[in-house]
PDB file of C-alpha atoms and ligand atoms in Angstrom:
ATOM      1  CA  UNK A 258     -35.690 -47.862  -9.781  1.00 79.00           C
ATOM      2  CA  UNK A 259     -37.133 -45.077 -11.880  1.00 90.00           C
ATOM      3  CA  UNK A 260     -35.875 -44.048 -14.669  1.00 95.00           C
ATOM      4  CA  UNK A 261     -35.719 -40.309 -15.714  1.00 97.00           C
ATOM      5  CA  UNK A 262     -34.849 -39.389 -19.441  1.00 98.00           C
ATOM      6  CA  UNK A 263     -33.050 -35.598 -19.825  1.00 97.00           C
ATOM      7  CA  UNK A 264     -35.704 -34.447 -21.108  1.00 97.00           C
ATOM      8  CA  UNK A 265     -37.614 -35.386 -18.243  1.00 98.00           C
ATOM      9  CA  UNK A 266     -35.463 -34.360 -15.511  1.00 98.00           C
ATOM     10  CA  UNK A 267     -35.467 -30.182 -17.506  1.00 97.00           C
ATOM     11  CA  UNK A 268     -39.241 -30.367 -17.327  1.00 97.00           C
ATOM     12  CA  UNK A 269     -39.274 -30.928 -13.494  1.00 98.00           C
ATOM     13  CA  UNK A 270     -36.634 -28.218 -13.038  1.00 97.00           C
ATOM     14  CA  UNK A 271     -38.420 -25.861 -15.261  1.00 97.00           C
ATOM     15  CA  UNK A 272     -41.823 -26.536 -13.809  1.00 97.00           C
ATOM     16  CA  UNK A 273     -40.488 -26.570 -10.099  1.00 97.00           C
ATOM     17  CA  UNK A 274     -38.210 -23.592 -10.874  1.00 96.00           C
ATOM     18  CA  UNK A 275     -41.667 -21.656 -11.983  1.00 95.00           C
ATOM     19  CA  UNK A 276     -43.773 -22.098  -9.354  1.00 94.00           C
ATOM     20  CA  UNK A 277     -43.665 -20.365  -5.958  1.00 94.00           C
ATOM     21  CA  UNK A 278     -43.732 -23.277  -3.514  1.00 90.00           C
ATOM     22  CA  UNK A 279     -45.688 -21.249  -0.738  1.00 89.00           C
ATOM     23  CA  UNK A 280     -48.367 -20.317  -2.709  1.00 95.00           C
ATOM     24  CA  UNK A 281     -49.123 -23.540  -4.976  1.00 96.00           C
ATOM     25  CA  UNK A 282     -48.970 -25.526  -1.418  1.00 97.00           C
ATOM     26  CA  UNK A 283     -51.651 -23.216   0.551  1.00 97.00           C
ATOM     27  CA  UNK A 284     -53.911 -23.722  -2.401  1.00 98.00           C
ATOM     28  CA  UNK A 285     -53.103 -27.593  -3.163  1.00 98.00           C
ATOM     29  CA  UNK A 286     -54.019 -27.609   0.328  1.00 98.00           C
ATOM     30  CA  UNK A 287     -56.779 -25.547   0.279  1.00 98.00           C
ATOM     31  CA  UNK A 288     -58.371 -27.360  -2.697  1.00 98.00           C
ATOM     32  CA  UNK A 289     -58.299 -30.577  -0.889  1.00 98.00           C
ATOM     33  CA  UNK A 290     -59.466 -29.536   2.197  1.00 98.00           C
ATOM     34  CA  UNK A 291     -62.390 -28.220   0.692  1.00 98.00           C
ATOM     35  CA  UNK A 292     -63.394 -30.499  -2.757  1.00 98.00           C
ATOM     36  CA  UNK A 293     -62.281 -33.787  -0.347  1.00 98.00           C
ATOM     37  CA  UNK A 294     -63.374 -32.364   2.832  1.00 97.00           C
ATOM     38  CA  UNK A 295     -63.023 -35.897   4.622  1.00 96.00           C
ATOM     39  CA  UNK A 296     -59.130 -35.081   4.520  1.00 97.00           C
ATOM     40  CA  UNK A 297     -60.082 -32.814   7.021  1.00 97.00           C
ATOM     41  CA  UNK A 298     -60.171 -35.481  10.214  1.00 96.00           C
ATOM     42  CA  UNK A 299     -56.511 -35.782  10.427  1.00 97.00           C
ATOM     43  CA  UNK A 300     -55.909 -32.290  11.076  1.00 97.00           C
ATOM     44  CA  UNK A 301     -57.973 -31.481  14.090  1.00 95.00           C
ATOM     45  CA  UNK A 302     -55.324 -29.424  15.147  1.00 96.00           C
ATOM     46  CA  UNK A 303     -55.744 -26.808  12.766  1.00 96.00           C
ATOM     47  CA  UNK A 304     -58.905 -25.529  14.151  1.00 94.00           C
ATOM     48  CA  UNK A 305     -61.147 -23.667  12.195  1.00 95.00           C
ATOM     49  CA  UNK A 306     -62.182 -25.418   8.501  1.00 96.00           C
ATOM     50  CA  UNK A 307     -65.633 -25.375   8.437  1.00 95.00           C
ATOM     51  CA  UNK A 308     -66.055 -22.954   4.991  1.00 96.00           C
ATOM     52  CA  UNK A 309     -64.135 -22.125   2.325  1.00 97.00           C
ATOM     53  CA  UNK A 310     -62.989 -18.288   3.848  1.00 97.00           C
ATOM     54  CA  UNK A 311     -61.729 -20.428   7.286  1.00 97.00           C
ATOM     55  CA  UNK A 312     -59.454 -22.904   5.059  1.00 98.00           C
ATOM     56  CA  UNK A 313     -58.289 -20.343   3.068  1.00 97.00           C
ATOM     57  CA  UNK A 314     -57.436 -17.735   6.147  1.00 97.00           C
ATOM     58  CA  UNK A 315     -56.223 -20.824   8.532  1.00 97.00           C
ATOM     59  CA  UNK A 316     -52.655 -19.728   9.254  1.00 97.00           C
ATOM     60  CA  UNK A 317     -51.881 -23.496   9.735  1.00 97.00           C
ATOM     61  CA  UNK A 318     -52.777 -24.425   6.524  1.00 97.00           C
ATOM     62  CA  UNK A 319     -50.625 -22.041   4.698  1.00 97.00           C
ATOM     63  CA  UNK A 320     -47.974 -23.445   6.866  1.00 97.00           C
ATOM     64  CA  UNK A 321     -48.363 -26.859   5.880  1.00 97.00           C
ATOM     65  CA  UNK A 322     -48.743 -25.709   2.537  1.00 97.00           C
ATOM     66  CA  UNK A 323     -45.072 -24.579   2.401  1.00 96.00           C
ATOM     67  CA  UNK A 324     -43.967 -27.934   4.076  1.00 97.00           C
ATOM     68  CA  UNK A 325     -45.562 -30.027   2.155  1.00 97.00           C
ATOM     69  CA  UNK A 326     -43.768 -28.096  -1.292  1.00 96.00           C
ATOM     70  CA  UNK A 327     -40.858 -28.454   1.200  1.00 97.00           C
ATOM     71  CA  UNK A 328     -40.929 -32.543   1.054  1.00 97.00           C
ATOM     72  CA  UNK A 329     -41.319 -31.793  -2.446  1.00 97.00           C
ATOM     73  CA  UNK A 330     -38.262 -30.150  -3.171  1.00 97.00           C
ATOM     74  CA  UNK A 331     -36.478 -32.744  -1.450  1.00 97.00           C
ATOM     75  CA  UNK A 332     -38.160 -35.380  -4.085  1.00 98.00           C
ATOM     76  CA  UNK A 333     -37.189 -32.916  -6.997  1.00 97.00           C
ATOM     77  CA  UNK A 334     -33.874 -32.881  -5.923  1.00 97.00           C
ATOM     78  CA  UNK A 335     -33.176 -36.749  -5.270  1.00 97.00           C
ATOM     79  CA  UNK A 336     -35.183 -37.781  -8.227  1.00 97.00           C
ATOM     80  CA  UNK A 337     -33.679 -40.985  -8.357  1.00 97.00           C
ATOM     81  CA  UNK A 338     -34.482 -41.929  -4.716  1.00 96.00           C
ATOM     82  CA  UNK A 339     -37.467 -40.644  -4.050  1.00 97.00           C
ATOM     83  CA  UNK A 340     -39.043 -44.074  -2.535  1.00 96.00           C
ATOM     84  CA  UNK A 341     -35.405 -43.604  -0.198  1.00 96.00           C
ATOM     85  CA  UNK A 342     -35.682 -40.146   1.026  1.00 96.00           C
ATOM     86  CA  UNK A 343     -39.568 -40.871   1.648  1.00 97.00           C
ATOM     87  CA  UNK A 344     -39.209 -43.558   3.863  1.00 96.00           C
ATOM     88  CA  UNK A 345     -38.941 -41.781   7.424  1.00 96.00           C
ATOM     89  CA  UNK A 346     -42.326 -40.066   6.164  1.00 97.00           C
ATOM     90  CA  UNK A 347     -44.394 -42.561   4.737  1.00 96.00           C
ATOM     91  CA  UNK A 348     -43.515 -44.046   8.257  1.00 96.00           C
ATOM     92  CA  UNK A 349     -45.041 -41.086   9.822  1.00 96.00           C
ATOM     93  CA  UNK A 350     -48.153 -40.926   7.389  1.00 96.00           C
ATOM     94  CA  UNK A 351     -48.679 -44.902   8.309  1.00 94.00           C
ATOM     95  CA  UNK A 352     -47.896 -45.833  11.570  1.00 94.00           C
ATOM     96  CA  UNK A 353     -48.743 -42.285  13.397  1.00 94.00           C
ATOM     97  CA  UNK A 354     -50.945 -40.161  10.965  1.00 95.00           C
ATOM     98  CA  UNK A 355     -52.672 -43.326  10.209  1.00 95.00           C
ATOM     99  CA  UNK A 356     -53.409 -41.484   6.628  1.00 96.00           C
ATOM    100  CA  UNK A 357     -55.586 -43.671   4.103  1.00 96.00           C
ATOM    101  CA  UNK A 358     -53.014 -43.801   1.340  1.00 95.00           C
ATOM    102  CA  UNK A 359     -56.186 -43.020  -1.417  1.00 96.00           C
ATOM    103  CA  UNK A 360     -55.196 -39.569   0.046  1.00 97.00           C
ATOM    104  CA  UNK A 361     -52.011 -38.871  -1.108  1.00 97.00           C
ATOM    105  CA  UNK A 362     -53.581 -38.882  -5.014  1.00 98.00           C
ATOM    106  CA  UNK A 363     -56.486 -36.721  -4.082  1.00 98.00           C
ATOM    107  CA  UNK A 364     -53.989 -33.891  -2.912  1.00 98.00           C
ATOM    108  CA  UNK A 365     -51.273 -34.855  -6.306  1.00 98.00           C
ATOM    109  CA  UNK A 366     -54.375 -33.845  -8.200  1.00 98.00           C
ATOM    110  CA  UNK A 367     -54.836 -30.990  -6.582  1.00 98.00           C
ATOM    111  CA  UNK A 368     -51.146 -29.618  -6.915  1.00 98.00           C
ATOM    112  CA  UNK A 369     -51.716 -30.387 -10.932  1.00 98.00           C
ATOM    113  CA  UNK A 370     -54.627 -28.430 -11.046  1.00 98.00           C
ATOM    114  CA  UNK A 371     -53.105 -25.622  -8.581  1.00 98.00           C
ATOM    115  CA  UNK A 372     -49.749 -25.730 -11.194  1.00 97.00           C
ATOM    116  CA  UNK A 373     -52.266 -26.206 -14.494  1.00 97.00           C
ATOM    117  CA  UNK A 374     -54.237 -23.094 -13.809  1.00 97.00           C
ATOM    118  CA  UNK A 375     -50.908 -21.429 -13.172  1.00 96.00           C
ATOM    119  CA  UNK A 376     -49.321 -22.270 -16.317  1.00 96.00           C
ATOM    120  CA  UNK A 377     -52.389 -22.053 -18.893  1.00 96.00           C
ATOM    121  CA  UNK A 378     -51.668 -23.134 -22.253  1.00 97.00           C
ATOM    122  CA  UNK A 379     -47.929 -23.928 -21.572  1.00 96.00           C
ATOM    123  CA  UNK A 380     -49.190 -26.969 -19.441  1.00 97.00           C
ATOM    124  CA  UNK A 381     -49.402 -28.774 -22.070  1.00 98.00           C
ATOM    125  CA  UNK A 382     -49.853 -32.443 -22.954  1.00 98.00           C
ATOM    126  CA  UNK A 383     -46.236 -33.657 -22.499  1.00 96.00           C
ATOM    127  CA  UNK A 384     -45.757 -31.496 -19.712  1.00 98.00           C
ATOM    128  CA  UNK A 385     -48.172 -32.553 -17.821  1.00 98.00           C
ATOM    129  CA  UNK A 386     -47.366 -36.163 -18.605  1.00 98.00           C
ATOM    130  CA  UNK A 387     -44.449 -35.519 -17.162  1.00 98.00           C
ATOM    131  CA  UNK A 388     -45.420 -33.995 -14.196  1.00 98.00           C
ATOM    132  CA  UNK A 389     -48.297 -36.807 -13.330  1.00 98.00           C
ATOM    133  CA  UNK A 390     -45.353 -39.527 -13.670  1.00 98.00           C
ATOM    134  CA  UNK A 391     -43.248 -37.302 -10.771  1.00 98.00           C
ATOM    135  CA  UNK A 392     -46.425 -37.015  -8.776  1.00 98.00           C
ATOM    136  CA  UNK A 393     -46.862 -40.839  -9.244  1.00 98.00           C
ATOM    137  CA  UNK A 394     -43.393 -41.756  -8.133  1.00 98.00           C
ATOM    138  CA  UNK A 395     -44.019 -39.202  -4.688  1.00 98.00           C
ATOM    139  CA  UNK A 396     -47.296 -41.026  -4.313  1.00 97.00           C
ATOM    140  CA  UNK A 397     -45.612 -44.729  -4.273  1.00 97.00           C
ATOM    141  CA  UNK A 398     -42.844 -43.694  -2.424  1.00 97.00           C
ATOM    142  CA  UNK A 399     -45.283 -42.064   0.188  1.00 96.00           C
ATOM    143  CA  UNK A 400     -47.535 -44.921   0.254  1.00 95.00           C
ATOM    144  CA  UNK A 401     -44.573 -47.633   0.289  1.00 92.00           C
ATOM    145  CA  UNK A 402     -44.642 -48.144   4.002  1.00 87.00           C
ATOM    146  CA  UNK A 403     -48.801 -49.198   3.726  1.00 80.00           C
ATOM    147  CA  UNK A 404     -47.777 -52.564   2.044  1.00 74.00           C
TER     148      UNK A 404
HETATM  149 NI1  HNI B 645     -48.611 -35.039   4.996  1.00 56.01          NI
HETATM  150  C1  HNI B 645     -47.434 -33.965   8.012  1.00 56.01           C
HETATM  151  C2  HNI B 645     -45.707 -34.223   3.505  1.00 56.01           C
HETATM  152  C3  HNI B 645     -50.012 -35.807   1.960  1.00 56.01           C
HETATM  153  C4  HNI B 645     -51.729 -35.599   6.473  1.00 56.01           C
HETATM  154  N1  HNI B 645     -46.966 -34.262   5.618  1.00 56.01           N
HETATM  155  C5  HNI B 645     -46.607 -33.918   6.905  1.00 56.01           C
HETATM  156  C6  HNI B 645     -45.237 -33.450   6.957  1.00 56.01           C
HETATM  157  C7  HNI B 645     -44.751 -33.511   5.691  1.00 56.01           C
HETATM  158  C8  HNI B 645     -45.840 -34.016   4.851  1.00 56.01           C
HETATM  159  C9  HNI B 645     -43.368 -33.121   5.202  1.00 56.01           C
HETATM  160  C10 HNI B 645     -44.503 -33.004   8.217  1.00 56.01           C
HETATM  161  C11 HNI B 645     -43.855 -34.237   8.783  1.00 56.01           C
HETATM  162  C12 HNI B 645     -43.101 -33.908  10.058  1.00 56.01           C
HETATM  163  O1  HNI B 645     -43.606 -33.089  10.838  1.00 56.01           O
HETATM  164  O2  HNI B 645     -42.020 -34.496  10.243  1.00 56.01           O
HETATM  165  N2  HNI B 645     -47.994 -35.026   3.141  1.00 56.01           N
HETATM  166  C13 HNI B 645     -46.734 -34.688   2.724  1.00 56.01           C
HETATM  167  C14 HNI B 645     -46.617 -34.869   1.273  1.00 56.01           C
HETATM  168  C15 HNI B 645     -47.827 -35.315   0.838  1.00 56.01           C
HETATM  169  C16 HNI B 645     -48.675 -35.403   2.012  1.00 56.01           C
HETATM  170  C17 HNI B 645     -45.370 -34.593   0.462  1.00 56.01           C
HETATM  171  C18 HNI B 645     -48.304 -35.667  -0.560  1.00 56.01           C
HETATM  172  C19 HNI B 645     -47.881 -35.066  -1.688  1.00 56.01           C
HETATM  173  N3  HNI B 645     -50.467 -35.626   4.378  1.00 56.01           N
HETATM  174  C20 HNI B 645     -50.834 -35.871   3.074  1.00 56.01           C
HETATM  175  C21 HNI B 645     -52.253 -36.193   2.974  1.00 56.01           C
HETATM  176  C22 HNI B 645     -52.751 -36.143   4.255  1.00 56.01           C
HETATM  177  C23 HNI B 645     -51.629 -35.781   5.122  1.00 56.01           C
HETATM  178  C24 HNI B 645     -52.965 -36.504   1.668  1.00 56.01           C
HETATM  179  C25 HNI B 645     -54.153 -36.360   4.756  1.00 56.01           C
HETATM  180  C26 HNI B 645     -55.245 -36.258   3.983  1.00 56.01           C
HETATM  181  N4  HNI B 645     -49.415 -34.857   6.835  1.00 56.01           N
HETATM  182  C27 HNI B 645     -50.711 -35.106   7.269  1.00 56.01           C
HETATM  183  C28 HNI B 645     -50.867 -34.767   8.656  1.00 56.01           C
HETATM  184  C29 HNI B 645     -49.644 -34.296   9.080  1.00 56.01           C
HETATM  185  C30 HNI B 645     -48.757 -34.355   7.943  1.00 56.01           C
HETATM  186  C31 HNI B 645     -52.142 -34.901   9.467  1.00 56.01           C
HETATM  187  C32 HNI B 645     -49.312 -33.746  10.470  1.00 56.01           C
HETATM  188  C33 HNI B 645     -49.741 -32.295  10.429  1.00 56.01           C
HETATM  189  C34 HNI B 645     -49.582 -31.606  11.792  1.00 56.01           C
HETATM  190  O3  HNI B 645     -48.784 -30.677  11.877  1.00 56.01           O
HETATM  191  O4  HNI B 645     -50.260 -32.037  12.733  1.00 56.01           O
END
């Protein structure tokens, strides 16, 4: 089980009770539809994202935006269970979506940067630490149905 100090546990709060979850997810999303654009094949539902201005106007993508924040407000709030309440959807991203797991890190990285460039200098070092151990423990839990 993971273990989450105090101290760790206010940063989360603080960071997630900062950002605006519909707007950091559109451009997470945006970001890796565009710099990873091979993440694009498992959405050819979402019709047009063949530039930047069609990713970033694609009324589906904004949408998934918010519900990917959404799984991630469920994390923040069952920090110690994460691998638990991710089970149903690593499921999902395994057996149905058929996601390569590598993915799930591509589009963490993009929510750092997306949350970085939002908080400037007060993303700092232990911060940020922080943050990339939550983002690990979402990534495991995600990819814990692959193996
Ligand atoms: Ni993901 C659907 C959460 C990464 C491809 N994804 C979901 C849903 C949630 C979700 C929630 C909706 C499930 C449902 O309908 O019951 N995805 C997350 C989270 C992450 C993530 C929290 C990582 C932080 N998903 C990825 C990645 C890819 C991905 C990296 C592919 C590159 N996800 C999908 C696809 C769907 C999806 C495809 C279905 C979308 C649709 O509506 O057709």
């Amino acid at each position: 089980m993971v273990e989450w100090s105090p101290a760790e546990r206010k940063v989360i709060a603080d960071v997630w009770g900062k950002i605006n979850p519909d707007e950091v997810g559109h451009q997470a999303l945006v970001r890796m539809f565009v710099v990873y654009p091979w993440t694009q094949r498992y959405f050819g539902t979402f019709g047009n994202l063949s530039n930047v201005a069609a990713i970033t106007g694609n009324p589906k993508v904004a949408e998934h935006g918010k519900t990917v924040l959404g799984a991630l407000d469920k994390a923040v709030k069952h920090m110690d269970d994460i691998k638990g309440i991710y089970a149903k959807l690593s499921k999902l991203h395994c057996e149905k979506l058929n996601v390569d797991p590598d993915n799930f890190k591509l589009l963490a990285d993009c929510l750092t940067i997306v949350v970085a460039l939002k908080f400037g200098n007060a993303f700092t070092p232990e911060v940020q630490a922080t943050w990339q151990k939550f983002l690990c423990v979402v990534v495991a839990a995600l990819s814990s149905r692959y193996f």
